[in-house]
mmCIF file of C-alpha atoms in Angstrom:
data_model
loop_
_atom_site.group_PDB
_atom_site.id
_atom_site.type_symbol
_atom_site.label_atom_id
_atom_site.label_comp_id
_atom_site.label_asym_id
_atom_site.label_seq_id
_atom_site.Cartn_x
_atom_site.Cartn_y
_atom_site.Cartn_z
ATOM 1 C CA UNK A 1 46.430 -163.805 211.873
ATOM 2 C CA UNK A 2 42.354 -163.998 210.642
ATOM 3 C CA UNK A 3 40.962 -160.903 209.404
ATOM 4 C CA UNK A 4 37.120 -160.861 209.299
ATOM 5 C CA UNK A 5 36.127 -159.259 206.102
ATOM 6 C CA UNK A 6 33.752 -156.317 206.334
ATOM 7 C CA UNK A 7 33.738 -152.217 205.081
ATOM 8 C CA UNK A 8 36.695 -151.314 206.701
ATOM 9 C CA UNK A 9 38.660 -154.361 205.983
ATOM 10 C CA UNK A 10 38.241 -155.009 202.435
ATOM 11 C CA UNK A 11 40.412 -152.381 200.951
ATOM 12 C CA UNK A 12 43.339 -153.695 203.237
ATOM 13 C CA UNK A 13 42.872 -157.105 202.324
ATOM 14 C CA UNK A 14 42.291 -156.633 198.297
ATOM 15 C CA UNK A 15 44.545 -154.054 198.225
ATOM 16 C CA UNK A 16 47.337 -155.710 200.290
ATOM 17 C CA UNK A 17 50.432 -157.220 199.440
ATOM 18 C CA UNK A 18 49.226 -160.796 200.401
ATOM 19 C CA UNK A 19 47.295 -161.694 196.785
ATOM 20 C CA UNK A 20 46.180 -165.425 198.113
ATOM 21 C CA UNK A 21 43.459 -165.581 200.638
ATOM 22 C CA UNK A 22 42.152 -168.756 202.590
ATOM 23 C CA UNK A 23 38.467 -167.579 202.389
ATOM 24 C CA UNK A 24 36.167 -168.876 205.647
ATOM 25 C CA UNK A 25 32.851 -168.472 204.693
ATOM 26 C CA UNK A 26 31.168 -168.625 208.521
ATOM 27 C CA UNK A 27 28.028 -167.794 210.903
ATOM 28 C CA UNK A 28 28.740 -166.113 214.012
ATOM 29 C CA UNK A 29 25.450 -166.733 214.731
ATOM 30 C CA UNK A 30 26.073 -170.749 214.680
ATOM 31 C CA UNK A 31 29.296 -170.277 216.922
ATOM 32 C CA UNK A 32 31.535 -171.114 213.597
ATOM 33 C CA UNK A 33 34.088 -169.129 214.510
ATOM 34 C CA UNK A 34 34.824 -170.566 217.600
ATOM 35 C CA UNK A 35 34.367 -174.074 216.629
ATOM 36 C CA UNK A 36 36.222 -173.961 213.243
ATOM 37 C CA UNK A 37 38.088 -170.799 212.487
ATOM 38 C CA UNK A 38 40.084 -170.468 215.993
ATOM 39 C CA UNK A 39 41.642 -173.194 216.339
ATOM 40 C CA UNK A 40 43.290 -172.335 212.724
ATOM 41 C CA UNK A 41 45.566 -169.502 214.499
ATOM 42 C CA UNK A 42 49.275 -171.582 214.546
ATOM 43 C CA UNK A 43 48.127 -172.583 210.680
ATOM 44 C CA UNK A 44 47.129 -169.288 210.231
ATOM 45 C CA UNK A 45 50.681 -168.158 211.649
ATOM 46 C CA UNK A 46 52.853 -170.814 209.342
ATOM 47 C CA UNK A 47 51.352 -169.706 206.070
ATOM 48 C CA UNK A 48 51.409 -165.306 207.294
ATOM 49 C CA UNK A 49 53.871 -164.582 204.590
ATOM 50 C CA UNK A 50 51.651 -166.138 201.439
ATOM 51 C CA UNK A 51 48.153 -166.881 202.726
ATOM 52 C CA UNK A 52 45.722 -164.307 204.196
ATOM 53 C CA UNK A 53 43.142 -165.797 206.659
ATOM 54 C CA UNK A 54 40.025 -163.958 205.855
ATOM 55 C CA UNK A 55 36.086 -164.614 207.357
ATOM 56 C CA UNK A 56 33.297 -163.808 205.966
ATOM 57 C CA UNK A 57 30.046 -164.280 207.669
ATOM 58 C CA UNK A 58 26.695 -165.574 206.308
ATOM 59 C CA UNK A 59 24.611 -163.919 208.513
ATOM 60 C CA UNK A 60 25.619 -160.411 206.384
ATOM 61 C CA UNK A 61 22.783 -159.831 203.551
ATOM 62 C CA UNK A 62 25.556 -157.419 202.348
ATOM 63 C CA UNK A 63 27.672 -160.548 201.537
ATOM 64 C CA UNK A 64 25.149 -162.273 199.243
ATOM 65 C CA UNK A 65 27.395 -160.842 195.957
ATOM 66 C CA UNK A 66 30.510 -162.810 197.134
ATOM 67 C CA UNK A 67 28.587 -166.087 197.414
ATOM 68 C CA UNK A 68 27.173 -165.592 194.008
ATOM 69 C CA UNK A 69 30.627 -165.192 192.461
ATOM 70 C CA UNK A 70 31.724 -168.422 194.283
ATOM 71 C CA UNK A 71 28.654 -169.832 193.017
ATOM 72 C CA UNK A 72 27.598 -170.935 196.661
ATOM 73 C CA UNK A 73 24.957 -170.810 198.831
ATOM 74 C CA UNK A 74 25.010 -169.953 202.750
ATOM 75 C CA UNK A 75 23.714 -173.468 202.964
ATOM 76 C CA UNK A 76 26.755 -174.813 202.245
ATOM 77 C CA UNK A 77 28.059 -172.486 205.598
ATOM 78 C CA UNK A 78 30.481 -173.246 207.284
ATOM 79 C CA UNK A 79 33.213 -174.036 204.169
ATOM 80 C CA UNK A 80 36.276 -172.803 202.838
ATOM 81 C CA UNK A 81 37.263 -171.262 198.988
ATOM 82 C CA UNK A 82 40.377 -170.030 198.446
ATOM 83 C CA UNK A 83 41.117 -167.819 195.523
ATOM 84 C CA UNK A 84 44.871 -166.042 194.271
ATOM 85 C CA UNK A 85 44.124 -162.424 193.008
ATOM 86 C CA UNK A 86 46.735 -162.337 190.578
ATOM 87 C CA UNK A 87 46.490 -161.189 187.141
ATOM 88 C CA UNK A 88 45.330 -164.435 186.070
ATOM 89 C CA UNK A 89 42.518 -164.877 188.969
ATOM 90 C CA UNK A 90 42.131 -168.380 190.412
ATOM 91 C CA UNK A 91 39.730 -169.998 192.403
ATOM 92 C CA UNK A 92 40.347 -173.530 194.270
ATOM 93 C CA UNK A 93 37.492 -175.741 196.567
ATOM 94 C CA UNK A 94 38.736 -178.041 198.437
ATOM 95 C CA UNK A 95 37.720 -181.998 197.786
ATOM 96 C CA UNK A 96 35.586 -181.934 201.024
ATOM 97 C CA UNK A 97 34.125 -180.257 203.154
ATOM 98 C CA UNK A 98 36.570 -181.247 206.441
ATOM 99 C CA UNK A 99 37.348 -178.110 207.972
ATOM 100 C CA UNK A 100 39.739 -179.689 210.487
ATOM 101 C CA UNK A 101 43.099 -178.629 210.956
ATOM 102 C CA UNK A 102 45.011 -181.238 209.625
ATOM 103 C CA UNK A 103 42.835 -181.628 205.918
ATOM 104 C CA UNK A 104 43.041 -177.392 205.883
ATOM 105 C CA UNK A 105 47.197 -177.485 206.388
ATOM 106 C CA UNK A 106 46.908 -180.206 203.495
ATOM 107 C CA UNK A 107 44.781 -178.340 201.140
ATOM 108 C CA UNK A 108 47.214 -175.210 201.587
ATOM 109 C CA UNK A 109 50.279 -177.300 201.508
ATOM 110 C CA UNK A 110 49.009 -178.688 197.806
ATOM 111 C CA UNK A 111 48.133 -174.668 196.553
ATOM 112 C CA UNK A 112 51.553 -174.022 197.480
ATOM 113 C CA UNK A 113 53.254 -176.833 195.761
ATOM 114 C CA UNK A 114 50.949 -176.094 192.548
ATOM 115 C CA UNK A 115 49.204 -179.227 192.603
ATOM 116 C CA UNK A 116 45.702 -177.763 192.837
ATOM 117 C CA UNK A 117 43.539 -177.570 189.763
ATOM 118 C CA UNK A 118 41.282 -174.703 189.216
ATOM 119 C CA UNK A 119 37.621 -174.937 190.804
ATOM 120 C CA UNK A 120 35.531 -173.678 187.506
ATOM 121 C CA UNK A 121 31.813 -172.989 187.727
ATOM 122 C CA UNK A 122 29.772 -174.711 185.359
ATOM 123 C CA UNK A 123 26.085 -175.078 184.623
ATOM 124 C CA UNK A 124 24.348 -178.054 182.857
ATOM 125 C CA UNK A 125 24.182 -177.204 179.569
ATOM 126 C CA UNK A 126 20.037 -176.451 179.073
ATOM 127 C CA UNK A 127 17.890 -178.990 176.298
ATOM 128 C CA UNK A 128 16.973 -175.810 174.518
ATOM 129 C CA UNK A 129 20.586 -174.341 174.484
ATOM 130 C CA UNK A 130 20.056 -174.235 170.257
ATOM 131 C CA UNK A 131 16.512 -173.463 169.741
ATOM 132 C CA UNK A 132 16.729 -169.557 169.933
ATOM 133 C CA UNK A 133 18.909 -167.971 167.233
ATOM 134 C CA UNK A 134 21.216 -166.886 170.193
ATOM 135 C CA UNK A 135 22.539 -169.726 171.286
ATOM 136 C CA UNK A 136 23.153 -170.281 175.052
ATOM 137 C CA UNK A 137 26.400 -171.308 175.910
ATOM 138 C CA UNK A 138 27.450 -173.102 179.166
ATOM 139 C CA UNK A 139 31.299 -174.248 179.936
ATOM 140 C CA UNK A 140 30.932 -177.640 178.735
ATOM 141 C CA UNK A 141 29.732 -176.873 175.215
ATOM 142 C CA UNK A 142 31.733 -173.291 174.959
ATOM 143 C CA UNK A 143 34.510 -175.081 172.649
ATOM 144 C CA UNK A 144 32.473 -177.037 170.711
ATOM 145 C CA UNK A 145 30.360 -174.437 169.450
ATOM 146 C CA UNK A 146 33.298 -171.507 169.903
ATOM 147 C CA UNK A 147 35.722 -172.972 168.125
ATOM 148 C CA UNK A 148 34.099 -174.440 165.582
ATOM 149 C CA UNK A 149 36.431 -173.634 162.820
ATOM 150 C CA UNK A 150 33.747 -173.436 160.274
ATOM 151 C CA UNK A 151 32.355 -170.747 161.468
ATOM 152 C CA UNK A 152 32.795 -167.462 162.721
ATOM 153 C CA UNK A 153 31.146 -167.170 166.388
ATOM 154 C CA UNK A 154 30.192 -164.106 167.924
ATOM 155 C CA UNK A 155 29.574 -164.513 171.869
ATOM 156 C CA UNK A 156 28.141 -161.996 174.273
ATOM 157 C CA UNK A 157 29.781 -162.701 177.611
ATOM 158 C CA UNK A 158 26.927 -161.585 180.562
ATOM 159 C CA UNK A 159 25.940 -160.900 183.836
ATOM 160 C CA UNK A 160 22.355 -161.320 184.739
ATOM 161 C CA UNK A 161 22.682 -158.440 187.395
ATOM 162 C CA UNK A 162 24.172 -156.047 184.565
ATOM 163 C CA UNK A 163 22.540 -153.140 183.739
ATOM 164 C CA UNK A 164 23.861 -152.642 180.328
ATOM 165 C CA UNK A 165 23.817 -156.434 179.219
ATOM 166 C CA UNK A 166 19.599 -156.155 179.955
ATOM 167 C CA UNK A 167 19.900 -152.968 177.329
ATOM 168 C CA UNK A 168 21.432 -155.296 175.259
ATOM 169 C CA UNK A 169 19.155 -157.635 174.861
ATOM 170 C CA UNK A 170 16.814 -156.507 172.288
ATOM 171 C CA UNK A 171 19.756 -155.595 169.959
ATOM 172 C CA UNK A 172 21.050 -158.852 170.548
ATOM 173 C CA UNK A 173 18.225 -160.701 169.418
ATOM 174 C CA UNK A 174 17.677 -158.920 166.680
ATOM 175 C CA UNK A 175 21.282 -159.990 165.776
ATOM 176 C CA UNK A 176 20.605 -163.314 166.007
ATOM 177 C CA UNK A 177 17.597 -163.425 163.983
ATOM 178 C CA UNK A 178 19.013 -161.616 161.564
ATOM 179 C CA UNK A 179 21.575 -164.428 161.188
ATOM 180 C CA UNK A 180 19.770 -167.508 162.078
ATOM 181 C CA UNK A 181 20.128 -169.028 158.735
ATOM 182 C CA UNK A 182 23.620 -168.171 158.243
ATOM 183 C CA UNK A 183 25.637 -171.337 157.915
ATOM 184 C CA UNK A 184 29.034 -169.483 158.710
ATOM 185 C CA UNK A 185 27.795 -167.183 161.201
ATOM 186 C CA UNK A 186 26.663 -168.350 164.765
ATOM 187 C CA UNK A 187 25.578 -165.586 167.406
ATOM 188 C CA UNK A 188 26.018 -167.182 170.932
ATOM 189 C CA UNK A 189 25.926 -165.919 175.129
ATOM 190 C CA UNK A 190 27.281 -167.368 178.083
ATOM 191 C CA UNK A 191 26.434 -166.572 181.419
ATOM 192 C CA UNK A 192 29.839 -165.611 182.187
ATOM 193 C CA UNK A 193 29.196 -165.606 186.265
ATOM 194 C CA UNK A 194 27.939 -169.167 186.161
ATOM 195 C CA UNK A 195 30.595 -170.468 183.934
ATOM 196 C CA UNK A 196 34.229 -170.011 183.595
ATOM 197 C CA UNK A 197 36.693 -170.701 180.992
ATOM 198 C CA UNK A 198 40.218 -172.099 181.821
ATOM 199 C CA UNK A 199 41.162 -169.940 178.239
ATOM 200 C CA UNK A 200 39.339 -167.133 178.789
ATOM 201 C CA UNK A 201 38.995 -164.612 182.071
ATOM 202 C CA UNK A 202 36.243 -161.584 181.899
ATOM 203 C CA UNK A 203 36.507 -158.907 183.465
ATOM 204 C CA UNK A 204 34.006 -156.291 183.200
ATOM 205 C CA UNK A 205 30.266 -157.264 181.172
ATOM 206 C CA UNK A 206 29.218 -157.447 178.414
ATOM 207 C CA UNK A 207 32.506 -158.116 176.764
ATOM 208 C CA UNK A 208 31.893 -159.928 173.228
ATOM 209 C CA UNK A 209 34.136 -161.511 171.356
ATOM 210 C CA UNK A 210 34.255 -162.773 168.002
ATOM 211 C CA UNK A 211 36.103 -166.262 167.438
ATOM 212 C CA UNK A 212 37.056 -166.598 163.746
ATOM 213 C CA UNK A 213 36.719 -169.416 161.524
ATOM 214 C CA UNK A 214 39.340 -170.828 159.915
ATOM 215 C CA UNK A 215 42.158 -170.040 162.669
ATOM 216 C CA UNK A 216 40.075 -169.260 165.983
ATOM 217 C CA UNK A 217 41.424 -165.838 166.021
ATOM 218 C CA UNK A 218 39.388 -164.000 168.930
ATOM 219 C CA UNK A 219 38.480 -160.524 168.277
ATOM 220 C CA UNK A 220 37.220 -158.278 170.303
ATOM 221 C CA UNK A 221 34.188 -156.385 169.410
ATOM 222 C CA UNK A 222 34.923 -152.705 170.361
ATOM 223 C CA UNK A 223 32.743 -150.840 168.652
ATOM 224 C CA UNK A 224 29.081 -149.306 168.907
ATOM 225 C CA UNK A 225 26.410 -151.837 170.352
ATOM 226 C CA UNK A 226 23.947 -151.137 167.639
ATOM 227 C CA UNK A 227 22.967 -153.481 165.269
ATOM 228 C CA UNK A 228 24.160 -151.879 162.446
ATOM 229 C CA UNK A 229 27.452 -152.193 163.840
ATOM 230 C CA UNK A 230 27.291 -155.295 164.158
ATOM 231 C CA UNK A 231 26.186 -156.850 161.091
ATOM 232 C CA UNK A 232 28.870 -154.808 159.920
ATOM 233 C CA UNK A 233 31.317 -156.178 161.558
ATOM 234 C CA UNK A 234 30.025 -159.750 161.356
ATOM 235 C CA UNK A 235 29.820 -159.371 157.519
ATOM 236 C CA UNK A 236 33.762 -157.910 157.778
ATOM 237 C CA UNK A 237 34.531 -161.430 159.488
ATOM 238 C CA UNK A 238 35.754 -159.401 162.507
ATOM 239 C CA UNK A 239 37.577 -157.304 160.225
ATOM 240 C CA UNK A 240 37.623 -153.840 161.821
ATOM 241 C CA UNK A 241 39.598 -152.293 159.414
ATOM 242 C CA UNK A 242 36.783 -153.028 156.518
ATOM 243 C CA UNK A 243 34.073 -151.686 158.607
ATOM 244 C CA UNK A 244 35.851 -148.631 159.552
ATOM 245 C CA UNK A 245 36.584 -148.438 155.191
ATOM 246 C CA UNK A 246 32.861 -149.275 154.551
ATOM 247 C CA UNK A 247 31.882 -146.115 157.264
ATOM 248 C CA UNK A 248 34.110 -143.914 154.961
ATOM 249 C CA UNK A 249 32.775 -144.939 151.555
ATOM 250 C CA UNK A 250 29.139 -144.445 152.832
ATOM 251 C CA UNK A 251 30.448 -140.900 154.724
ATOM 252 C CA UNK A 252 31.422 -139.748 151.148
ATOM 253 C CA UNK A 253 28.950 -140.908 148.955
ATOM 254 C CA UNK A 254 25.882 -139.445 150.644
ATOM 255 C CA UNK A 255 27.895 -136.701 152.708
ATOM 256 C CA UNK A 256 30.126 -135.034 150.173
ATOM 257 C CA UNK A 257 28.612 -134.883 147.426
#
C-alpha cells in the first residue's frame, strides 16, 4: 500500500499507471515511519486505485534534488506534498502541517473532488530586480513585466544547477546590454525552479521565450544561442521567418558573388 521511494523503486512508481502520488517526505532515523506513515495503511488502501503512497526519507543525501524541486527543506521533515504527473504537472501542500489520519483523508478527499488549488513556488521579488539590463523575474512580477504589451520581452527560463544556462550567461548579458536602452525591447530571467507559472510549465532549461508586444504572442526562441542570433531575432520581433530571409540575403551577397 506505501512504497518507499529509492533506485529500484522509482522507475515503477514514475513509470506506473498510478500518475498521483501522496508524497511522505520522512526520517527513519526519527522513527517517522512508524509514528506517522503506518498508521496511514486502511487510507492508503481506500485511495489504491488513484493515489500512490510513496516515502521518501531525509536521511538520503541522494534525495536532496527532490526537496529542491518542492522547494523544501528536511527541516520541514516529517510533511506531506502531493503532486499529479500528468501532462500538465501539479503540485498541492496541504494547509498544515497535521499529518493525522483524519486531516490526510481530508486533504485527499478535496484533490479528488478538484477543490485544491495549485501549491506554486515563489520568491520575493529582489529590490534590485531592474538595475541590471537583464531583468530578474520572480512569479509575482512575471506578468507585469511579461506581458507588458508595449513591449516585446525576451525571458531566459533557468536552472541554477544547469550546465548550459552558466554557458549562457555571458551571451546573455551581452544581450541585455546591448538592449538596455531599448524602449520596446526588455531582456528578462526567471529562476524557473524557484518560481512557477500557473500559464506556463518548463520542462527542460534554458528554454526562452519571446512574449510579443502588441498581442502577447509567445515565441519560442529555437535557434543558435549566440548573440548574433539573437539580436537578430529580437530586431525580427520574434519573426523567424525574417531572420531566416536576412541569413539568405547576407549568404548571397558576400557568398555568391
Amino acid at each position: 500500500m506505501i512504497v518507499e521511494f529509492n533506485h529500484e523503486s522509482a522507475s515503477k512508481i514514475f513509470g506506473g499507471s498510478i500518475k498521483s502520488h501522496l508524497l511522505f517526505f520522512v526520517s527513519k532515523e526519527a522513527g517517522h515511519i512508524e509514528k506517522y506513515v503506518d498508521p496511514l495503511k486502511d487510507i492508503a488502501k481506500d485511495y489504491r486505485e488513484d493515489i500512490l503512497f510513496v516515502t521518501i526519507s531525509s536521511d538520503e543525501e541522494e534525495h536532496q534534488r527532490i526537496f529542491e524541486f518542492f522547494g523544501m527543506s528536511k527541516e520541514e521533515v516529517p510533511t506531506i506534498r502531493l503532486i499529479r504527473l500528468e501532462e500538465d504537472m501539479a503540485k498541492y501542500k496541504p494547509e498544515s502541517n497535521d499529518l493525522s489520519a483524519s486531516t490526510i483523508k481530508d486533504f485527499l478527499q478535496k484533490f479528488m473532488d478538484g477543490k485544491l488549488k495549485q501549491h506554486l513556488l515563489a520568491q520575493e521579488v529582489p529590490e534590485d530586480w531592474d538595475k541590471n539590463p537583464v531583468k530578474v523575474l520572480v512569479a509575482s512580477n512575471f506578468d507585469d513585466v511579461a506581458l507588458d504589451k508595449s513591449k516585446d520581452v525576451l525571458v531566459e527560463f533557468y536552472a541554477p544547477w544547469c550546465g548550459h544556462c552558466k554557458q549562457l550567461v555571458p551571451i546573455y548579458d551581452q544581450l541585455g546590454e546591448k538592449f538596455k536602452d531599448n524602449e520596446n525591447i526588455v531582456v528578462a530571467k526567471i529562476d524557473a525552479t524557484a518560481n512557477e507559472l500557473e500559464h506556463t510549465k518548463i520542462s527542460s532549461f534554458p528554454t526562452i521565450k519571446l512574449y510579443r508586444k502588441g498581442d502577447n504572442k509567445v515565441i519560442d526562441y529555437n535557434l543558435d544561442r549566440t548573440l548574433d542570433e539573437f539580436v537578430k531575432f529580437l530586431e525580427a520581433g520574434g519573426d523567424v521567418s525574417q531572420v531566416i530571409i536576412v541569413e539568405k540575403c547576407f549568404y548571397f551577397l558576400f557568398y555568391k558573388n
